[in-house]
Amino acid sequence: ESSINSIRISIRFKMEDADPLEAVLGRSFLRFLMRRAEEFDILRRVPIEGYSISFLVTNSHLQKMSKKGIVEFIIQFMEDVDKEVSDLKISMSARGRVVASQYLKSF
């Protein structure tokens, strides 16, 4: 979605197609990031309806940063979100295994 001096980039992660744990972790992680939107100059606090996350790049952002840098940031951001959600899922599964094994030792 573009206008004269800005462009909004909205991204939808297919969390509904993922398993329930991954969907919950993904939504929670994105909410965590959006609450800290002021730390990311171009990240919006509230995404457009139907999307997971939104970025707003204005003319002032392009004056401070290069176009290539902004594009690389958004691509890296998407890759990092996917990686973080996968890492969180693996970490939760490992903790669940440890808890279950400790619980079953009592029998």
PDB file of N, CA and C in Angstrom:
ATOM      1  N   GLU A   1       0.856  -1.162   0.000  1.00  0.00           N
ATOM      2  CA  GLU A   1       0.000   0.000   0.000  1.00  0.00           C
ATOM      3  C   GLU A   1       0.903   1.226   0.000  1.00  0.00           C
ATOM      4  N   SER A   2       0.801   2.050  -1.021  1.00  0.00           N
ATOM      5  CA  SER A   2       1.706   3.191  -1.128  1.00  0.00           C
ATOM      6  C   SER A   2       0.925   4.503  -1.200  1.00  0.00           C
ATOM      7  N   SER A   3       1.613   5.577  -0.871  1.00  0.00           N
ATOM      8  CA  SER A   3       1.066   6.919  -1.022  1.00  0.00           C
ATOM      9  C   SER A   3       2.188   7.797  -1.571  1.00  0.00           C
ATOM     10  N   ILE A   4       2.009   9.105  -1.510  1.00  0.00           N
ATOM     11  CA  ILE A   4       2.985  10.014  -2.107  1.00  0.00           C
ATOM     12  C   ILE A   4       4.345   9.925  -1.424  1.00  0.00           C
ATOM     13  N   ASN A   5       4.359   9.902  -0.084  1.00  0.00           N
ATOM     14  CA  ASN A   5       5.647   9.932   0.611  1.00  0.00           C
ATOM     15  C   ASN A   5       5.863   8.758   1.562  1.00  0.00           C
ATOM     16  N   SER A   6       5.087   7.693   1.398  1.00  0.00           N
ATOM     17  CA  SER A   6       5.288   6.534   2.273  1.00  0.00           C
ATOM     18  C   SER A   6       4.780   5.260   1.599  1.00  0.00           C
ATOM     19  N   ILE A   7       5.189   4.153   2.178  1.00  0.00           N
ATOM     20  CA  ILE A   7       4.718   2.855   1.718  1.00  0.00           C
ATOM     21  C   ILE A   7       4.531   1.970   2.944  1.00  0.00           C
ATOM     22  N   ARG A   8       3.424   1.250   2.964  1.00  0.00           N
ATOM     23  CA  ARG A   8       3.158   0.317   4.049  1.00  0.00           C
ATOM     24  C   ARG A   8       3.369  -1.098   3.510  1.00  0.00           C
ATOM     25  N   ILE A   9       4.170  -1.847   4.225  1.00  0.00           N
ATOM     26  CA  ILE A   9       4.456  -3.230   3.843  1.00  0.00           C
ATOM     27  C   ILE A   9       3.854  -4.125   4.922  1.00  0.00           C
ATOM     28  N   SER A  10       2.883  -4.922   4.535  1.00  0.00           N
ATOM     29  CA  SER A  10       2.227  -5.815   5.485  1.00  0.00           C
ATOM     30  C   SER A  10       2.545  -7.251   5.112  1.00  0.00           C
ATOM     31  N   ILE A  11       2.821  -8.050   6.141  1.00  0.00           N
ATOM     32  CA  ILE A  11       3.239  -9.436   5.935  1.00  0.00           C
ATOM     33  C   ILE A  11       2.316 -10.340   6.734  1.00  0.00           C
ATOM     34  N   ARG A  12       1.909 -11.424   6.126  1.00  0.00           N
ATOM     35  CA  ARG A  12       1.070 -12.406   6.810  1.00  0.00           C
ATOM     36  C   ARG A  12       1.849 -13.700   6.911  1.00  0.00           C
ATOM     37  N   PHE A  13       2.133 -14.108   8.149  1.00  0.00           N
ATOM     38  CA  PHE A  13       2.760 -15.400   8.380  1.00  0.00           C
ATOM     39  C   PHE A  13       1.650 -16.433   8.459  1.00  0.00           C
ATOM     40  N   LYS A  14       1.813 -17.551   7.799  1.00  0.00           N
ATOM     41  CA  LYS A  14       0.779 -18.587   7.775  1.00  0.00           C
ATOM     42  C   LYS A  14       0.833 -19.421   9.046  1.00  0.00           C
ATOM     43  N   MET A  15       0.419 -18.815  10.145  1.00  0.00           N
ATOM     44  CA  MET A  15       0.453 -19.521  11.421  1.00  0.00           C
ATOM     45  C   MET A  15      -0.741 -20.456  11.575  1.00  0.00           C
ATOM     46  N   GLU A  16      -1.814 -20.199  10.837  1.00  0.00           N
ATOM     47  CA  GLU A  16      -2.982 -21.059  10.928  1.00  0.00           C
ATOM     48  C   GLU A  16      -2.685 -22.447  10.349  1.00  0.00           C
ATOM     49  N   ASP A  17      -1.764 -22.497   9.381  1.00  0.00           N
ATOM     50  CA  ASP A  17      -1.399 -23.765   8.749  1.00  0.00           C
ATOM     51  C   ASP A  17      -0.409 -24.552   9.602  1.00  0.00           C
ATOM     52  N   ALA A  18       0.231 -23.890  10.552  1.00  0.00           N
ATOM     53  CA  ALA A  18       1.230 -24.535  11.403  1.00  0.00           C
ATOM     54  C   ALA A  18       0.528 -25.292  12.526  1.00  0.00           C
ATOM     55  N   ASP A  19       1.316 -26.080  13.260  1.00  0.00           N
ATOM     56  CA  ASP A  19       0.728 -26.777  14.393  1.00  0.00           C
ATOM     57  C   ASP A  19       0.358 -25.753  15.473  1.00  0.00           C
ATOM     58  N   PRO A  20      -0.531 -26.109  16.392  1.00  0.00           N
ATOM     59  CA  PRO A  20      -1.030 -25.136  17.384  1.00  0.00           C
ATOM     60  C   PRO A  20       0.066 -24.485  18.232  1.00  0.00           C
ATOM     61  N   LEU A  21       1.068 -25.241  18.636  1.00  0.00           N
ATOM     62  CA  LEU A  21       2.144 -24.676  19.443  1.00  0.00           C
ATOM     63  C   LEU A  21       2.898 -23.595  18.671  1.00  0.00           C
ATOM     64  N   GLU A  22       3.211 -23.871  17.429  1.00  0.00           N
ATOM     65  CA  GLU A  22       3.928 -22.904  16.600  1.00  0.00           C
ATOM     66  C   GLU A  22       3.080 -21.654  16.362  1.00  0.00           C
ATOM     67  N   ALA A  23       1.772 -21.828  16.199  1.00  0.00           N
ATOM     68  CA  ALA A  23       0.882 -20.683  15.996  1.00  0.00           C
ATOM     69  C   ALA A  23       0.846 -19.786  17.235  1.00  0.00           C
ATOM     70  N   VAL A  24       0.750 -20.386  18.411  1.00  0.00           N
ATOM     71  CA  VAL A  24       0.722 -19.606  19.655  1.00  0.00           C
ATOM     72  C   VAL A  24       2.057 -18.891  19.860  1.00  0.00           C
ATOM     73  N   LEU A  25       3.151 -19.594  19.652  1.00  0.00           N
ATOM     74  CA  LEU A  25       4.473 -18.981  19.814  1.00  0.00           C
ATOM     75  C   LEU A  25       4.677 -17.840  18.817  1.00  0.00           C
ATOM     76  N   GLY A  26       4.254 -18.046  17.593  1.00  0.00           N
ATOM     77  CA  GLY A  26       4.406 -17.011  16.563  1.00  0.00           C
ATOM     78  C   GLY A  26       3.615 -15.762  16.888  1.00  0.00           C
ATOM     79  N   ARG A  27       2.349 -15.931  17.268  1.00  0.00           N
ATOM     80  CA  ARG A  27       1.528 -14.769  17.628  1.00  0.00           C
ATOM     81  C   ARG A  27       2.105 -14.046  18.835  1.00  0.00           C
ATOM     82  N   SER A  28       2.537 -14.807  19.832  1.00  0.00           N
ATOM     83  CA  SER A  28       3.111 -14.193  21.041  1.00  0.00           C
ATOM     84  C   SER A  28       4.394 -13.431  20.723  1.00  0.00           C
ATOM     85  N   PHE A  29       5.251 -14.017  19.904  1.00  0.00           N
ATOM     86  CA  PHE A  29       6.514 -13.375  19.556  1.00  0.00           C
ATOM     87  C   PHE A  29       6.273 -12.089  18.767  1.00  0.00           C
ATOM     88  N   LEU A  30       5.324 -12.119  17.826  1.00  0.00           N
ATOM     89  CA  LEU A  30       5.025 -10.920  17.042  1.00  0.00           C
ATOM     90  C   LEU A  30       4.401  -9.834  17.919  1.00  0.00           C
ATOM     91  N   ARG A  31       3.538 -10.211  18.854  1.00  0.00           N
ATOM     92  CA  ARG A  31       2.980  -9.231  19.789  1.00  0.00           C
ATOM     93  C   ARG A  31       4.090  -8.603  20.628  1.00  0.00           C
ATOM     94  N   PHE A  32       5.039  -9.426  21.066  1.00  0.00           N
ATOM     95  CA  PHE A  32       6.180  -8.947  21.833  1.00  0.00           C
ATOM     96  C   PHE A  32       6.955  -7.897  21.038  1.00  0.00           C
ATOM     97  N   LEU A  33       7.195  -8.160  19.771  1.00  0.00           N
ATOM     98  CA  LEU A  33       7.940  -7.218  18.926  1.00  0.00           C
ATOM     99  C   LEU A  33       7.144  -5.936  18.671  1.00  0.00           C
ATOM    100  N   MET A  34       5.844  -6.073  18.434  1.00  0.00           N
ATOM    101  CA  MET A  34       5.037  -4.896  18.140  1.00  0.00           C
ATOM    102  C   MET A  34       4.896  -3.984  19.357  1.00  0.00           C
ATOM    103  N   ARG A  35       4.955  -4.539  20.565  1.00  0.00           N
ATOM    104  CA  ARG A  35       4.921  -3.701  21.760  1.00  0.00           C
ATOM    105  C   ARG A  35       6.177  -2.845  21.858  1.00  0.00           C
ATOM    106  N   ARG A  36       7.222  -3.240  21.185  1.00  0.00           N
ATOM    107  CA  ARG A  36       8.475  -2.502  21.190  1.00  0.00           C
ATOM    108  C   ARG A  36       8.731  -1.836  19.834  1.00  0.00           C
ATOM    109  N   ALA A  37       7.673  -1.439  19.172  1.00  0.00           N
ATOM    110  CA  ALA A  37       7.766  -0.893  17.812  1.00  0.00           C
ATOM    111  C   ALA A  37       8.603   0.372  17.738  1.00  0.00           C
ATOM    112  N   GLU A  38       8.654   1.142  18.823  1.00  0.00           N
ATOM    113  CA  GLU A  38       9.431   2.392  18.770  1.00  0.00           C
ATOM    114  C   GLU A  38      10.924   2.113  18.641  1.00  0.00           C
ATOM    115  N   GLU A  39      11.363   0.918  19.021  1.00  0.00           N
ATOM    116  CA  GLU A  39      12.775   0.565  18.867  1.00  0.00           C
ATOM    117  C   GLU A  39      13.132   0.232  17.418  1.00  0.00           C
ATOM    118  N   PHE A  40      12.122  -0.171  16.645  1.00  0.00           N
ATOM    119  CA  PHE A  40      12.281  -0.408  15.210  1.00  0.00           C
ATOM    120  C   PHE A  40      11.584   0.766  14.526  1.00  0.00           C
ATOM    121  N   ASP A  41      12.320   1.626  13.876  1.00  0.00           N
ATOM    122  CA  ASP A  41      11.733   2.851  13.319  1.00  0.00           C
ATOM    123  C   ASP A  41      10.555   2.600  12.392  1.00  0.00           C
ATOM    124  N   ILE A  42      10.599   1.534  11.621  1.00  0.00           N
ATOM    125  CA  ILE A  42       9.583   1.354  10.586  1.00  0.00           C
ATOM    126  C   ILE A  42       8.492   0.358  10.960  1.00  0.00           C
ATOM    127  N   LEU A  43       8.582  -0.271  12.109  1.00  0.00           N
ATOM    128  CA  LEU A  43       7.591  -1.268  12.519  1.00  0.00           C
ATOM    129  C   LEU A  43       6.355  -0.586  13.086  1.00  0.00           C
ATOM    130  N   ARG A  44       5.184  -1.037  12.670  1.00  0.00           N
ATOM    131  CA  ARG A  44       3.923  -0.491  13.175  1.00  0.00           C
ATOM    132  C   ARG A  44       3.489  -1.258  14.419  1.00  0.00           C
ATOM    133  N   ARG A  45       2.820  -0.581  15.343  1.00  0.00           N
ATOM    134  CA  ARG A  45       2.324  -1.230  16.560  1.00  0.00           C
ATOM    135  C   ARG A  45       1.169  -2.176  16.258  1.00  0.00           C
ATOM    136  N   VAL A  46       0.302  -1.782  15.332  1.00  0.00           N
ATOM    137  CA  VAL A  46      -0.881  -2.574  15.004  1.00  0.00           C
ATOM    138  C   VAL A  46      -0.838  -2.894  13.516  1.00  0.00           C
ATOM    139  N   PRO A  47      -0.887  -4.167  13.171  1.00  0.00           N
ATOM    140  CA  PRO A  47      -0.863  -4.506  11.741  1.00  0.00           C
ATOM    141  C   PRO A  47      -2.213  -4.235  11.079  1.00  0.00           C
ATOM    142  N   ILE A  48      -2.206  -4.163   9.774  1.00  0.00           N
ATOM    143  CA  ILE A  48      -3.442  -4.054   9.009  1.00  0.00           C
ATOM    144  C   ILE A  48      -4.234  -5.339   9.240  1.00  0.00           C
ATOM    145  N   GLU A  49      -5.553  -5.222   9.294  1.00  0.00           N
ATOM    146  CA  GLU A  49      -6.386  -6.394   9.547  1.00  0.00           C
ATOM    147  C   GLU A  49      -6.137  -7.466   8.479  1.00  0.00           C
ATOM    148  N   GLY A  50      -5.948  -8.694   8.929  1.00  0.00           N
ATOM    149  CA  GLY A  50      -5.682  -9.805   8.030  1.00  0.00           C
ATOM    150  C   GLY A  50      -4.197 -10.101   7.853  1.00  0.00           C
ATOM    151  N   TYR A  51      -3.328  -9.267   8.422  1.00  0.00           N
ATOM    152  CA  TYR A  51      -1.886  -9.455   8.318  1.00  0.00           C
ATOM    153  C   TYR A  51      -1.287  -9.652   9.706  1.00  0.00           C
ATOM    154  N   SER A  52      -0.121 -10.243   9.747  1.00  0.00           N
ATOM    155  CA  SER A  52       0.548 -10.521  11.011  1.00  0.00           C
ATOM    156  C   SER A  52       1.341  -9.324  11.522  1.00  0.00           C
ATOM    157  N   ILE A  53       1.952  -8.578  10.602  1.00  0.00           N
ATOM    158  CA  ILE A  53       2.817  -7.464  10.998  1.00  0.00           C
ATOM    159  C   ILE A  53       2.880  -6.459   9.853  1.00  0.00           C
ATOM    160  N   SER A  54       3.081  -5.195  10.201  1.00  0.00           N
ATOM    161  CA  SER A  54       3.148  -4.134   9.188  1.00  0.00           C
ATOM    162  C   SER A  54       4.346  -3.229   9.437  1.00  0.00           C
ATOM    163  N   PHE A  55       4.897  -2.752   8.348  1.00  0.00           N
ATOM    164  CA  PHE A  55       5.978  -1.775   8.378  1.00  0.00           C
ATOM    165  C   PHE A  55       5.491  -0.532   7.646  1.00  0.00           C
ATOM    166  N   LEU A  56       5.914   0.637   8.098  1.00  0.00           N
ATOM    167  CA  LEU A  56       5.592   1.875   7.406  1.00  0.00           C
ATOM    168  C   LEU A  56       6.896   2.605   7.136  1.00  0.00           C
ATOM    169  N   VAL A  57       7.227   2.713   5.863  1.00  0.00           N
ATOM    170  CA  VAL A  57       8.457   3.390   5.448  1.00  0.00           C
ATOM    171  C   VAL A  57       8.063   4.739   4.866  1.00  0.00           C
ATOM    172  N   THR A  58       8.540   5.801   5.493  1.00  0.00           N
ATOM    173  CA  THR A  58       8.223   7.148   5.021  1.00  0.00           C
ATOM    174  C   THR A  58       9.440   7.760   4.329  1.00  0.00           C
ATOM    175  N   ASN A  59       9.224   8.915   3.757  1.00  0.00           N
ATOM    176  CA  ASN A  59      10.297   9.629   3.082  1.00  0.00           C
ATOM    177  C   ASN A  59      11.438   9.959   4.054  1.00  0.00           C
ATOM    178  N   SER A  60      11.093  10.291   5.288  1.00  0.00           N
ATOM    179  CA  SER A  60      12.137  10.607   6.274  1.00  0.00           C
ATOM    180  C   SER A  60      13.005   9.386   6.591  1.00  0.00           C
ATOM    181  N   HIS A  61      12.404   8.192   6.568  1.00  0.00           N
ATOM    182  CA  HIS A  61      13.197   6.976   6.778  1.00  0.00           C
ATOM    183  C   HIS A  61      14.189   6.781   5.635  1.00  0.00           C
ATOM    184  N   LEU A  62      13.742   7.070   4.414  1.00  0.00           N
ATOM    185  CA  LEU A  62      14.621   6.910   3.255  1.00  0.00           C
ATOM    186  C   LEU A  62      15.748   7.936   3.252  1.00  0.00           C
ATOM    187  N   GLN A  63      15.518   9.081   3.880  1.00  0.00           N
ATOM    188  CA  GLN A  63      16.582  10.078   3.980  1.00  0.00           C
ATOM    189  C   GLN A  63      17.632   9.662   4.998  1.00  0.00           C
ATOM    190  N   LYS A  64      17.204   8.933   6.061  1.00  0.00           N
ATOM    191  CA  LYS A  64      18.136   8.490   7.102  1.00  0.00           C
ATOM    192  C   LYS A  64      18.822   7.175   6.738  1.00  0.00           C
ATOM    193  N   MET A  65      18.101   6.287   6.041  1.00  0.00           N
ATOM    194  CA  MET A  65      18.621   4.951   5.714  1.00  0.00           C
ATOM    195  C   MET A  65      18.560   4.735   4.208  1.00  0.00           C
ATOM    196  N   SER A  66      19.334   3.781   3.739  1.00  0.00           N
ATOM    197  CA  SER A  66      19.302   3.485   2.309  1.00  0.00           C
ATOM    198  C   SER A  66      18.141   2.544   2.003  1.00  0.00           C
ATOM    199  N   LYS A  67      17.673   2.594   0.751  1.00  0.00           N
ATOM    200  CA  LYS A  67      16.587   1.697   0.331  1.00  0.00           C
ATOM    201  C   LYS A  67      17.013   0.244   0.486  1.00  0.00           C
ATOM    202  N   LYS A  68      18.235  -0.033   0.073  1.00  0.00           N
ATOM    203  CA  LYS A  68      18.748  -1.397   0.162  1.00  0.00           C
ATOM    204  C   LYS A  68      18.791  -1.862   1.618  1.00  0.00           C
ATOM    205  N   GLY A  69      19.190  -0.973   2.527  1.00  0.00           N
ATOM    206  CA  GLY A  69      19.252  -1.311   3.946  1.00  0.00           C
ATOM    207  C   GLY A  69      17.879  -1.627   4.515  1.00  0.00           C
ATOM    208  N   ILE A  70      16.870  -0.869   4.103  1.00  0.00           N
ATOM    209  CA  ILE A  70      15.512  -1.106   4.581  1.00  0.00           C
ATOM    210  C   ILE A  70      14.990  -2.441   4.068  1.00  0.00           C
ATOM    211  N   VAL A  71      15.213  -2.717   2.793  1.00  0.00           N
ATOM    212  CA  VAL A  71      14.770  -3.994   2.207  1.00  0.00           C
ATOM    213  C   VAL A  71      15.477  -5.160   2.903  1.00  0.00           C
ATOM    214  N   GLU A  72      16.769  -5.027   3.116  1.00  0.00           N
ATOM    215  CA  GLU A  72      17.517  -6.083   3.799  1.00  0.00           C
ATOM    216  C   GLU A  72      17.025  -6.272   5.227  1.00  0.00           C
ATOM    217  N   PHE A  73      16.679  -5.174   5.914  1.00  0.00           N
ATOM    218  CA  PHE A  73      16.157  -5.268   7.272  1.00  0.00           C
ATOM    219  C   PHE A  73      14.853  -6.057   7.303  1.00  0.00           C
ATOM    220  N   ILE A  74      13.949  -5.757   6.379  1.00  0.00           N
ATOM    221  CA  ILE A  74      12.652  -6.443   6.361  1.00  0.00           C
ATOM    222  C   ILE A  74      12.827  -7.916   6.048  1.00  0.00           C
ATOM    223  N   ILE A  75      13.676  -8.239   5.094  1.00  0.00           N
ATOM    224  CA  ILE A  75      13.921  -9.646   4.754  1.00  0.00           C
ATOM    225  C   ILE A  75      14.565 -10.368   5.928  1.00  0.00           C
ATOM    226  N   GLN A  76      15.568  -9.751   6.547  1.00  0.00           N
ATOM    227  CA  GLN A  76      16.226 -10.345   7.714  1.00  0.00           C
ATOM    228  C   GLN A  76      15.246 -10.495   8.871  1.00  0.00           C
ATOM    229  N   PHE A  77      14.364  -9.526   9.041  1.00  0.00           N
ATOM    230  CA  PHE A  77      13.351  -9.572  10.088  1.00  0.00           C
ATOM    231  C   PHE A  77      12.452 -10.794   9.916  1.00  0.00           C
ATOM    232  N   MET A  78      11.984 -11.021   8.678  1.00  0.00           N
ATOM    233  CA  MET A  78      11.116 -12.174   8.412  1.00  0.00           C
ATOM    234  C   MET A  78      11.848 -13.483   8.679  1.00  0.00           C
ATOM    235  N   GLU A  79      13.093 -13.580   8.245  1.00  0.00           N
ATOM    236  CA  GLU A  79      13.880 -14.790   8.485  1.00  0.00           C
ATOM    237  C   GLU A  79      14.103 -15.011   9.979  1.00  0.00           C
ATOM    238  N   ASP A  80      14.388 -13.924  10.702  1.00  0.00           N
ATOM    239  CA  ASP A  80      14.637 -14.037  12.138  1.00  0.00           C
ATOM    240  C   ASP A  80      13.387 -14.442  12.904  1.00  0.00           C
ATOM    241  N   VAL A  81      12.227 -13.930  12.509  1.00  0.00           N
ATOM    242  CA  VAL A  81      10.978 -14.314  13.172  1.00  0.00           C
ATOM    243  C   VAL A  81      10.754 -15.813  12.996  1.00  0.00           C
ATOM    244  N   ASP A  82      10.925 -16.298  11.785  1.00  0.00           N
ATOM    245  CA  ASP A  82      10.739 -17.732  11.526  1.00  0.00           C
ATOM    246  C   ASP A  82      11.728 -18.564  12.337  1.00  0.00           C
ATOM    247  N   LYS A  83      12.975 -18.134  12.373  1.00  0.00           N
ATOM    248  CA  LYS A  83      14.013 -18.856  13.123  1.00  0.00           C
ATOM    249  C   LYS A  83      13.717 -18.832  14.619  1.00  0.00           C
ATOM    250  N   GLU A  84      13.328 -17.672  15.155  1.00  0.00           N
ATOM    251  CA  GLU A  84      13.031 -17.552  16.587  1.00  0.00           C
ATOM    252  C   GLU A  84      11.862 -18.440  16.984  1.00  0.00           C
ATOM    253  N   VAL A  85      10.826 -18.462  16.175  1.00  0.00           N
ATOM    254  CA  VAL A  85       9.660 -19.303  16.487  1.00  0.00           C
ATOM    255  C   VAL A  85      10.066 -20.772  16.469  1.00  0.00           C
ATOM    256  N   SER A  86      10.870 -21.173  15.503  1.00  0.00           N
ATOM    257  CA  SER A  86      11.348 -22.555  15.451  1.00  0.00           C
ATOM    258  C   SER A  86      12.206 -22.886  16.668  1.00  0.00           C
ATOM    259  N   ASP A  87      13.094 -21.968  17.042  1.00  0.00           N
ATOM    260  CA  ASP A  87      13.940 -22.188  18.223  1.00  0.00           C
ATOM    261  C   ASP A  87      13.118 -22.272  19.502  1.00  0.00           C
ATOM    262  N   LEU A  88      12.091 -21.407  19.620  1.00  0.00           N
ATOM    263  CA  LEU A  88      11.222 -21.452  20.796  1.00  0.00           C
ATOM    264  C   LEU A  88      10.471 -22.775  20.878  1.00  0.00           C
ATOM    265  N   LYS A  89      10.034 -23.268  19.727  1.00  0.00           N
ATOM    266  CA  LYS A  89       9.308 -24.538  19.695  1.00  0.00           C
ATOM    267  C   LYS A  89      10.224 -25.683  20.125  1.00  0.00           C
ATOM    268  N   ILE A  90      11.438 -25.704  19.629  1.00  0.00           N
ATOM    269  CA  ILE A  90      12.402 -26.751  20.008  1.00  0.00           C
ATOM    270  C   ILE A  90      12.716 -26.663  21.491  1.00  0.00           C
ATOM    271  N   SER A  91      12.900 -25.444  21.989  1.00  0.00           N
ATOM    272  CA  SER A  91      13.198 -25.242  23.403  1.00  0.00           C
ATOM    273  C   SER A  91      12.042 -25.716  24.287  1.00  0.00           C
ATOM    274  N   MET A  92      10.822 -25.401  23.897  1.00  0.00           N
ATOM    275  CA  MET A  92       9.661 -25.848  24.682  1.00  0.00           C
ATOM    276  C   MET A  92       9.528 -27.361  24.654  1.00  0.00           C
ATOM    277  N   SER A  93       9.783 -27.972  23.526  1.00  0.00           N
ATOM    278  CA  SER A  93       9.708 -29.430  23.432  1.00  0.00           C
ATOM    279  C   SER A  93      10.766 -30.084  24.321  1.00  0.00           C
ATOM    280  N   ALA A  94      11.958 -29.521  24.335  1.00  0.00           N
ATOM    281  CA  ALA A  94      13.033 -30.065  25.172  1.00  0.00           C
ATOM    282  C   ALA A  94      12.679 -29.930  26.654  1.00  0.00           C
ATOM    283  N   ARG A  95      12.156 -28.770  27.040  1.00  0.00           N
ATOM    284  CA  ARG A  95      11.751 -28.588  28.438  1.00  0.00           C
ATOM    285  C   ARG A  95      10.620 -29.536  28.809  1.00  0.00           C
ATOM    286  N   GLY A  96       9.692 -29.736  27.902  1.00  0.00           N
ATOM    287  CA  GLY A  96       8.588 -30.673  28.144  1.00  0.00           C
ATOM    288  C   GLY A  96       9.092 -32.092  28.332  1.00  0.00           C
ATOM    289  N   ARG A  97      10.086 -32.473  27.536  1.00  0.00           N
ATOM    290  CA  ARG A  97      10.677 -33.810  27.672  1.00  0.00           C
ATOM    291  C   ARG A  97      11.341 -33.980  29.034  1.00  0.00           C
ATOM    292  N   VAL A  98      12.067 -32.962  29.479  1.00  0.00           N
ATOM    293  CA  VAL A  98      12.741 -33.021  30.779  1.00  0.00           C
ATOM    294  C   VAL A  98      11.710 -33.110  31.900  1.00  0.00           C
ATOM    295  N   VAL A  99      10.677 -32.307  31.836  1.00  0.00           N
ATOM    296  CA  VAL A  99       9.637 -32.336  32.865  1.00  0.00           C
ATOM    297  C   VAL A  99       8.949 -33.694  32.885  1.00  0.00           C
ATOM    298  N   ALA A 100       8.627 -34.231  31.725  1.00  0.00           N
ATOM    299  CA  ALA A 100       7.945 -35.522  31.658  1.00  0.00           C
ATOM    300  C   ALA A 100       8.849 -36.633  32.195  1.00  0.00           C
ATOM    301  N   SER A 101      10.138 -36.614  31.871  1.00  0.00           N
ATOM    302  CA  SER A 101      11.022 -37.656  32.364  1.00  0.00           C
ATOM    303  C   SER A 101      11.202 -37.562  33.877  1.00  0.00           C
ATOM    304  N   GLN A 102      11.267 -36.352  34.420  1.00  0.00           N
ATOM    305  CA  GLN A 102      11.375 -36.192  35.877  1.00  0.00           C
ATOM    306  C   GLN A 102      10.093 -36.654  36.562  1.00  0.00           C
ATOM    307  N   TYR A 103       8.976 -36.373  35.974  1.00  0.00           N
ATOM    308  CA  TYR A 103       7.697 -36.805  36.540  1.00  0.00           C
ATOM    309  C   TYR A 103       7.571 -38.319  36.520  1.00  0.00           C
ATOM    310  N   LEU A 104       8.000 -38.935  35.409  1.00  0.00           N
ATOM    311  CA  LEU A 104       7.863 -40.394  35.296  1.00  0.00           C
ATOM    312  C   LEU A 104       8.876 -41.141  36.164  1.00  0.00           C
ATOM    313  N   LYS A 105       9.947 -40.480  36.590  1.00  0.00           N
ATOM    314  CA  LYS A 105      10.909 -41.128  37.479  1.00  0.00           C
ATOM    315  C   LYS A 105      10.294 -41.431  38.840  1.00  0.00           C
ATOM    316  N   SER A 106       9.276 -40.675  39.210  1.00  0.00           N
ATOM    317  CA  SER A 106       8.645 -40.877  40.517  1.00  0.00           C
ATOM    318  C   SER A 106       7.795 -42.145  40.561  1.00  0.00           C
ATOM    319  N   PHE A 107       7.547 -42.788  39.448  1.00  0.00           N
ATOM    320  CA  PHE A 107       6.741 -44.023  39.430  1.00  0.00           C
ATOM    321  C   PHE A 107       7.600 -45.235  39.411  1.00  0.00           C
TER     322      PHE A 107
END
